[in-house]
Amino acid sequence: MLVSGLADAYADRLFAAQDATDDILAFRAGLAVRSAALTQVFAVVRGELTLVTEAVEVPLAEYGQLKVEDFMVSLYNDHTVQRVRLVLADGTRVLAHPVVGEAIGFLRSA
């Protein structure tokens, strides 16, 4: 949530650094149109989408990709690890870290 808030605030800083428009809402909408991930981050900050921490099952075929810490946790928690997920409007869940990372990458290039 903190990183989402910081990304949201960075969009405001980008607005302050430009001279193309004096309408912050239009500027933010323009950013959101260009990045689906940023749209989701903005929605999290507005409280329209939710972040949840929940157990995610790790298939045995993916065990080799786990960090040692996650591997140990999964052994004691029925092959699951805790992950932060974003609950979308339709109820589906996606991993939050890649979404936030993509939004930050977009803001860096904007």
PDB file of N, CA, C and O in Angstrom, residues 22-73:
ATOM      1  N   ASP A  22      -2.927  22.485 -17.039  1.00  0.00           N
ATOM      2  CA  ASP A  22      -3.040  22.923 -15.645  1.00  0.00           C
ATOM      3  C   ASP A  22      -4.163  22.187 -14.923  1.00  0.00           C
ATOM      4  O   ASP A  22      -4.563  22.566 -13.836  1.00  0.00           O
ATOM      5  N   ASP A  23      -4.650  21.108 -15.532  1.00  0.00           N
ATOM      6  CA  ASP A  23      -5.710  20.281 -14.936  1.00  0.00           C
ATOM      7  C   ASP A  23      -5.103  18.955 -14.467  1.00  0.00           C
ATOM      8  O   ASP A  23      -4.814  18.071 -15.274  1.00  0.00           O
ATOM      9  N   ILE A  24      -4.910  18.829 -13.162  1.00  0.00           N
ATOM     10  CA  ILE A  24      -4.256  17.638 -12.628  1.00  0.00           C
ATOM     11  C   ILE A  24      -5.063  16.373 -12.886  1.00  0.00           C
ATOM     12  O   ILE A  24      -4.507  15.312 -13.159  1.00  0.00           O
ATOM     13  N   LEU A  25      -6.383  16.474 -12.830  1.00  0.00           N
ATOM     14  CA  LEU A  25      -7.211  15.289 -13.068  1.00  0.00           C
ATOM     15  C   LEU A  25      -7.087  14.806 -14.507  1.00  0.00           C
ATOM     16  O   LEU A  25      -7.001  13.601 -14.760  1.00  0.00           O
ATOM     17  N   ALA A  26      -7.048  15.740 -15.454  1.00  0.00           N
ATOM     18  CA  ALA A  26      -6.860  15.366 -16.853  1.00  0.00           C
ATOM     19  C   ALA A  26      -5.478  14.762 -17.067  1.00  0.00           C
ATOM     20  O   ALA A  26      -5.320  13.784 -17.811  1.00  0.00           O
ATOM     21  N   PHE A  27      -4.471  15.331 -16.414  1.00  0.00           N
ATOM     22  CA  PHE A  27      -3.109  14.804 -16.523  1.00  0.00           C
ATOM     23  C   PHE A  27      -3.042  13.372 -16.005  1.00  0.00           C
ATOM     24  O   PHE A  27      -2.506  12.479 -16.659  1.00  0.00           O
ATOM     25  N   ARG A  28      -3.621  13.133 -14.823  1.00  0.00           N
ATOM     26  CA  ARG A  28      -3.606  11.791 -14.243  1.00  0.00           C
ATOM     27  C   ARG A  28      -4.400  10.809 -15.099  1.00  0.00           C
ATOM     28  O   ARG A  28      -3.996   9.660 -15.262  1.00  0.00           O
ATOM     29  N   ALA A  29      -5.519  11.266 -15.643  1.00  0.00           N
ATOM     30  CA  ALA A  29      -6.316  10.400 -16.525  1.00  0.00           C
ATOM     31  C   ALA A  29      -5.519  10.040 -17.775  1.00  0.00           C
ATOM     32  O   ALA A  29      -5.575   8.897 -18.251  1.00  0.00           O
ATOM     33  N   GLY A  30      -4.749  11.006 -18.281  1.00  0.00           N
ATOM     34  CA  GLY A  30      -3.902  10.734 -19.440  1.00  0.00           C
ATOM     35  C   GLY A  30      -2.834   9.702 -19.133  1.00  0.00           C
ATOM     36  O   GLY A  30      -2.529   8.839 -19.969  1.00  0.00           O
ATOM     37  N   LEU A  31      -2.256   9.773 -17.946  1.00  0.00           N
ATOM     38  CA  LEU A  31      -1.280   8.752 -17.545  1.00  0.00           C
ATOM     39  C   LEU A  31      -1.953   7.381 -17.440  1.00  0.00           C
ATOM     40  O   LEU A  31      -1.416   6.379 -17.915  1.00  0.00           O
ATOM     41  N   ALA A  32      -3.113   7.355 -16.801  1.00  0.00           N
ATOM     42  CA  ALA A  32      -3.810   6.085 -16.568  1.00  0.00           C
ATOM     43  C   ALA A  32      -4.213   5.417 -17.876  1.00  0.00           C
ATOM     44  O   ALA A  32      -4.160   4.187 -17.982  1.00  0.00           O
ATOM     45  N   VAL A  33      -4.591   6.206 -18.873  1.00  0.00           N
ATOM     46  CA  VAL A  33      -4.983   5.643 -20.169  1.00  0.00           C
ATOM     47  C   VAL A  33      -3.809   4.909 -20.817  1.00  0.00           C
ATOM     48  O   VAL A  33      -3.996   3.910 -21.504  1.00  0.00           O
ATOM     49  N   ARG A  34      -2.611   5.386 -20.551  1.00  0.00           N
ATOM     50  CA  ARG A  34      -1.417   4.810 -21.178  1.00  0.00           C
ATOM     51  C   ARG A  34      -0.844   3.624 -20.415  1.00  0.00           C
ATOM     52  O   ARG A  34       0.067   2.952 -20.906  1.00  0.00           O
ATOM     53  N   SER A  35      -1.346   3.347 -19.208  1.00  0.00           N
ATOM     54  CA  SER A  35      -0.801   2.238 -18.413  1.00  0.00           C
ATOM     55  C   SER A  35      -1.905   1.577 -17.582  1.00  0.00           C
ATOM     56  O   SER A  35      -2.408   2.176 -16.626  1.00  0.00           O
ATOM     57  N   ALA A  36      -2.230   0.351 -17.936  1.00  0.00           N
ATOM     58  CA  ALA A  36      -3.246  -0.395 -17.173  1.00  0.00           C
ATOM     59  C   ALA A  36      -2.785  -0.633 -15.742  1.00  0.00           C
ATOM     60  O   ALA A  36      -3.585  -0.572 -14.799  1.00  0.00           O
ATOM     61  N   ALA A  37      -1.496  -0.868 -15.565  1.00  0.00           N
ATOM     62  CA  ALA A  37      -0.971  -1.104 -14.216  1.00  0.00           C
ATOM     63  C   ALA A  37      -1.119   0.152 -13.363  1.00  0.00           C
ATOM     64  O   ALA A  37      -1.508   0.076 -12.191  1.00  0.00           O
ATOM     65  N   LEU A  38      -0.831   1.310 -13.931  1.00  0.00           N
ATOM     66  CA  LEU A  38      -0.971   2.554 -13.189  1.00  0.00           C
ATOM     67  C   LEU A  38      -2.441   2.823 -12.856  1.00  0.00           C
ATOM     68  O   LEU A  38      -2.751   3.308 -11.774  1.00  0.00           O
ATOM     69  N   THR A  39      -3.329   2.484 -13.761  1.00  0.00           N
ATOM     70  CA  THR A  39      -4.765   2.604 -13.490  1.00  0.00           C
ATOM     71  C   THR A  39      -5.134   1.789 -12.256  1.00  0.00           C
ATOM     72  O   THR A  39      -5.883   2.254 -11.392  1.00  0.00           O
ATOM     73  N   GLN A  40      -4.594   0.585 -12.146  1.00  0.00           N
ATOM     74  CA  GLN A  40      -4.880  -0.266 -10.993  1.00  0.00           C
ATOM     75  C   GLN A  40      -4.275   0.310  -9.716  1.00  0.00           C
ATOM     76  O   GLN A  40      -4.893   0.273  -8.654  1.00  0.00           O
ATOM     77  N   VAL A  41      -3.075   0.856  -9.799  1.00  0.00           N
ATOM     78  CA  VAL A  41      -2.441   1.468  -8.624  1.00  0.00           C
ATOM     79  C   VAL A  41      -3.267   2.661  -8.151  1.00  0.00           C
ATOM     80  O   VAL A  41      -3.523   2.811  -6.956  1.00  0.00           O
ATOM     81  N   PHE A  42      -3.697   3.511  -9.085  1.00  0.00           N
ATOM     82  CA  PHE A  42      -4.557   4.638  -8.715  1.00  0.00           C
ATOM     83  C   PHE A  42      -5.828   4.143  -8.029  1.00  0.00           C
ATOM     84  O   PHE A  42      -6.285   4.733  -7.054  1.00  0.00           O
ATOM     85  N   ALA A  43      -6.399   3.054  -8.528  1.00  0.00           N
ATOM     86  CA  ALA A  43      -7.637   2.499  -7.945  1.00  0.00           C
ATOM     87  C   ALA A  43      -7.394   1.962  -6.538  1.00  0.00           C
ATOM     88  O   ALA A  43      -8.264   2.080  -5.670  1.00  0.00           O
ATOM     89  N   VAL A  44      -6.232   1.398  -6.295  1.00  0.00           N
ATOM     90  CA  VAL A  44      -5.897   0.921  -4.943  1.00  0.00           C
ATOM     91  C   VAL A  44      -5.846   2.102  -3.986  1.00  0.00           C
ATOM     92  O   VAL A  44      -6.421   2.054  -2.892  1.00  0.00           O
ATOM     93  N   VAL A  45      -5.187   3.171  -4.392  1.00  0.00           N
ATOM     94  CA  VAL A  45      -5.049   4.345  -3.532  1.00  0.00           C
ATOM     95  C   VAL A  45      -6.413   4.983  -3.265  1.00  0.00           C
ATOM     96  O   VAL A  45      -6.691   5.438  -2.157  1.00  0.00           O
ATOM     97  N   ARG A  46      -7.289   4.980  -4.270  1.00  0.00           N
ATOM     98  CA  ARG A  46      -8.642   5.528  -4.081  1.00  0.00           C
ATOM     99  C   ARG A  46      -9.539   4.605  -3.262  1.00  0.00           C
ATOM    100  O   ARG A  46     -10.634   4.985  -2.885  1.00  0.00           O
ATOM    101  N   GLY A  47      -9.094   3.383  -3.015  1.00  0.00           N
ATOM    102  CA  GLY A  47      -9.895   2.435  -2.246  1.00  0.00           C
ATOM    103  C   GLY A  47     -10.883   1.647  -3.077  1.00  0.00           C
ATOM    104  O   GLY A  47     -11.746   0.955  -2.538  1.00  0.00           O
ATOM    105  N   GLU A  48     -10.753   1.706  -4.377  1.00  0.00           N
ATOM    106  CA  GLU A  48     -11.662   0.980  -5.272  1.00  0.00           C
ATOM    107  C   GLU A  48     -11.230  -0.472  -5.473  1.00  0.00           C
ATOM    108  O   GLU A  48     -12.062  -1.321  -5.786  1.00  0.00           O
ATOM    109  N   LEU A  49      -9.951  -0.736  -5.347  1.00  0.00           N
ATOM    110  CA  LEU A  49      -9.416  -2.091  -5.415  1.00  0.00           C
ATOM    111  C   LEU A  49      -8.726  -2.382  -4.090  1.00  0.00           C
ATOM    112  O   LEU A  49      -8.230  -1.481  -3.423  1.00  0.00           O
ATOM    113  N   THR A  50      -8.657  -3.653  -3.753  1.00  0.00           N
ATOM    114  CA  THR A  50      -8.140  -4.059  -2.453  1.00  0.00           C
ATOM    115  C   THR A  50      -6.865  -4.871  -2.604  1.00  0.00           C
ATOM    116  O   THR A  50      -6.747  -5.683  -3.516  1.00  0.00           O
ATOM    117  N   LEU A  51      -5.938  -4.660  -1.679  1.00  0.00           N
ATOM    118  CA  LEU A  51      -4.761  -5.519  -1.550  1.00  0.00           C
ATOM    119  C   LEU A  51      -5.020  -6.502  -0.422  1.00  0.00           C
ATOM    120  O   LEU A  51      -5.504  -6.110   0.638  1.00  0.00           O
ATOM    121  N   VAL A  52      -4.713  -7.766  -0.660  1.00  0.00           N
ATOM    122  CA  VAL A  52      -4.879  -8.785   0.370  1.00  0.00           C
ATOM    123  C   VAL A  52      -3.611  -9.619   0.444  1.00  0.00           C
ATOM    124  O   VAL A  52      -2.911  -9.791  -0.541  1.00  0.00           O
ATOM    125  N   THR A  53      -3.328 -10.116   1.628  1.00  0.00           N
ATOM    126  CA  THR A  53      -2.240 -11.070   1.803  1.00  0.00           C
ATOM    127  C   THR A  53      -2.887 -12.423   2.023  1.00  0.00           C
ATOM    128  O   THR A  53      -3.717 -12.579   2.918  1.00  0.00           O
ATOM    129  N   GLU A  54      -2.538 -13.373   1.174  1.00  0.00           N
ATOM    130  CA  GLU A  54      -3.173 -14.680   1.289  1.00  0.00           C
ATOM    131  C   GLU A  54      -2.205 -15.782   0.881  1.00  0.00           C
ATOM    132  O   GLU A  54      -1.204 -15.529   0.223  1.00  0.00           O
ATOM    133  N   ALA A  55      -2.556 -16.972   1.293  1.00  0.00           N
ATOM    134  CA  ALA A  55      -1.743 -18.143   0.969  1.00  0.00           C
ATOM    135  C   ALA A  55      -1.975 -18.540  -0.485  1.00  0.00           C
ATOM    136  O   ALA A  55      -3.116 -18.630  -0.934  1.00  0.00           O
ATOM    137  N   VAL A  56      -0.885 -18.751  -1.199  1.00  0.00           N
ATOM    138  CA  VAL A  56      -0.943 -19.156  -2.597  1.00  0.00           C
ATOM    139  C   VAL A  56      -0.227 -20.496  -2.714  1.00  0.00           C
ATOM    140  O   VAL A  56       0.896 -20.659  -2.239  1.00  0.00           O
ATOM    141  N   GLU A  57      -0.881 -21.443  -3.324  1.00  0.00           N
ATOM    142  CA  GLU A  57      -0.286 -22.767  -3.477  1.00  0.00           C
ATOM    143  C   GLU A  57       0.853 -22.716  -4.488  1.00  0.00           C
ATOM    144  O   GLU A  57       0.746 -22.077  -5.533  1.00  0.00           O
ATOM    145  N   VAL A  58       1.933 -23.388  -4.155  1.00  0.00           N
ATOM    146  CA  VAL A  58       3.094 -23.476  -5.034  1.00  0.00           C
ATOM    147  C   VAL A  58       3.131 -24.884  -5.623  1.00  0.00           C
ATOM    148  O   VAL A  58       3.283 -25.859  -4.886  1.00  0.00           O
ATOM    149  N   PRO A  59       2.986 -24.994  -6.938  1.00  0.00           N
ATOM    150  CA  PRO A  59       3.087 -26.325  -7.554  1.00  0.00           C
ATOM    151  C   PRO A  59       4.480 -26.915  -7.335  1.00  0.00           C
ATOM    152  O   PRO A  59       5.478 -26.190  -7.317  1.00  0.00           O
ATOM    153  N   LEU A  60       4.532 -28.208  -7.159  1.00  0.00           N
ATOM    154  CA  LEU A  60       5.824 -28.862  -6.905  1.00  0.00           C
ATOM    155  C   LEU A  60       6.832 -28.588  -8.012  1.00  0.00           C
ATOM    156  O   LEU A  60       8.026 -28.480  -7.749  1.00  0.00           O
ATOM    157  N   ALA A  61       6.370 -28.437  -9.244  1.00  0.00           N
ATOM    158  CA  ALA A  61       7.279 -28.178 -10.355  1.00  0.00           C
ATOM    159  C   ALA A  61       7.986 -26.822 -10.209  1.00  0.00           C
ATOM    160  O   ALA A  61       9.047 -26.615 -10.792  1.00  0.00           O
ATOM    161  N   GLU A  62       7.435 -25.905  -9.431  1.00  0.00           N
ATOM    162  CA  GLU A  62       8.014 -24.574  -9.265  1.00  0.00           C
ATOM    163  C   GLU A  62       8.840 -24.435  -7.988  1.00  0.00           C
ATOM    164  O   GLU A  62       9.330 -23.349  -7.675  1.00  0.00           O
ATOM    165  N   TYR A  63       8.999 -25.506  -7.249  1.00  0.00           N
ATOM    166  CA  TYR A  63       9.746 -25.437  -5.989  1.00  0.00           C
ATOM    167  C   TYR A  63      11.183 -24.985  -6.190  1.00  0.00           C
ATOM    168  O   TYR A  63      11.751 -24.309  -5.348  1.00  0.00           O
ATOM    169  N   GLY A  64      11.793 -25.334  -7.293  1.00  0.00           N
ATOM    170  CA  GLY A  64      13.170 -24.951  -7.562  1.00  0.00           C
ATOM    171  C   GLY A  64      13.351 -23.454  -7.731  1.00  0.00           C
ATOM    172  O   GLY A  64      14.454 -22.937  -7.610  1.00  0.00           O
ATOM    173  N   GLN A  65      12.277 -22.735  -8.005  1.00  0.00           N
ATOM    174  CA  GLN A  65      12.343 -21.291  -8.209  1.00  0.00           C
ATOM    175  C   GLN A  65      12.160 -20.501  -6.908  1.00  0.00           C
ATOM    176  O   GLN A  65      12.371 -19.293  -6.883  1.00  0.00           O
ATOM    177  N   LEU A  66      11.758 -21.182  -5.834  1.00  0.00           N
ATOM    178  CA  LEU A  66      11.506 -20.503  -4.564  1.00  0.00           C
ATOM    179  C   LEU A  66      12.804 -20.126  -3.864  1.00  0.00           C
ATOM    180  O   LEU A  66      13.801 -20.839  -3.950  1.00  0.00           O
ATOM    181  N   LYS A  67      12.768 -18.999  -3.164  1.00  0.00           N
ATOM    182  CA  LYS A  67      13.868 -18.650  -2.269  1.00  0.00           C
ATOM    183  C   LYS A  67      13.846 -19.651  -1.117  1.00  0.00           C
ATOM    184  O   LYS A  67      12.815 -20.270  -0.829  1.00  0.00           O
ATOM    185  N   VAL A  68      14.958 -19.804  -0.443  1.00  0.00           N
ATOM    186  CA  VAL A  68      15.059 -20.754   0.670  1.00  0.00           C
ATOM    187  C   VAL A  68      13.992 -20.464   1.716  1.00  0.00           C
ATOM    188  O   VAL A  68      13.331 -21.377   2.221  1.00  0.00           O
ATOM    189  N   GLU A  69      13.774 -19.163   2.021  1.00  0.00           N
ATOM    190  CA  GLU A  69      12.799 -18.785   3.043  1.00  0.00           C
ATOM    191  C   GLU A  69      11.390 -19.225   2.651  1.00  0.00           C
ATOM    192  O   GLU A  69      10.643 -19.768   3.466  1.00  0.00           O
ATOM    193  N   ASP A  70      11.023 -18.972   1.387  1.00  0.00           N
ATOM    194  CA  ASP A  70       9.695 -19.372   0.914  1.00  0.00           C
ATOM    195  C   ASP A  70       9.554 -20.890   0.880  1.00  0.00           C
ATOM    196  O   ASP A  70       8.498 -21.440   1.174  1.00  0.00           O
ATOM    197  N   PHE A  71      10.635 -21.560   0.511  1.00  0.00           N
ATOM    198  CA  PHE A  71      10.605 -23.018   0.488  1.00  0.00           C
ATOM    199  C   PHE A  71      10.318 -23.565   1.882  1.00  0.00           C
ATOM    200  O   PHE A  71       9.459 -24.429   2.065  1.00  0.00           O
ATOM    201  N   MET A  72      11.005 -23.043   2.880  1.00  0.00           N
ATOM    202  CA  MET A  72      10.802 -23.519   4.253  1.00  0.00           C
ATOM    203  C   MET A  72       9.375 -23.220   4.728  1.00  0.00           C
ATOM    204  O   MET A  72       8.736 -24.059   5.368  1.00  0.00           O
ATOM    205  N   VAL A  73       8.866 -22.027   4.406  1.00  0.00           N
ATOM    206  CA  VAL A  73       7.494 -21.683   4.784  1.00  0.00           C
ATOM    207  C   VAL A  73       6.517 -22.648   4.127  1.00  0.00           C
ATOM    208  O   VAL A  73       5.575 -23.135   4.764  1.00  0.00           O
TER     209      VAL A  73
END
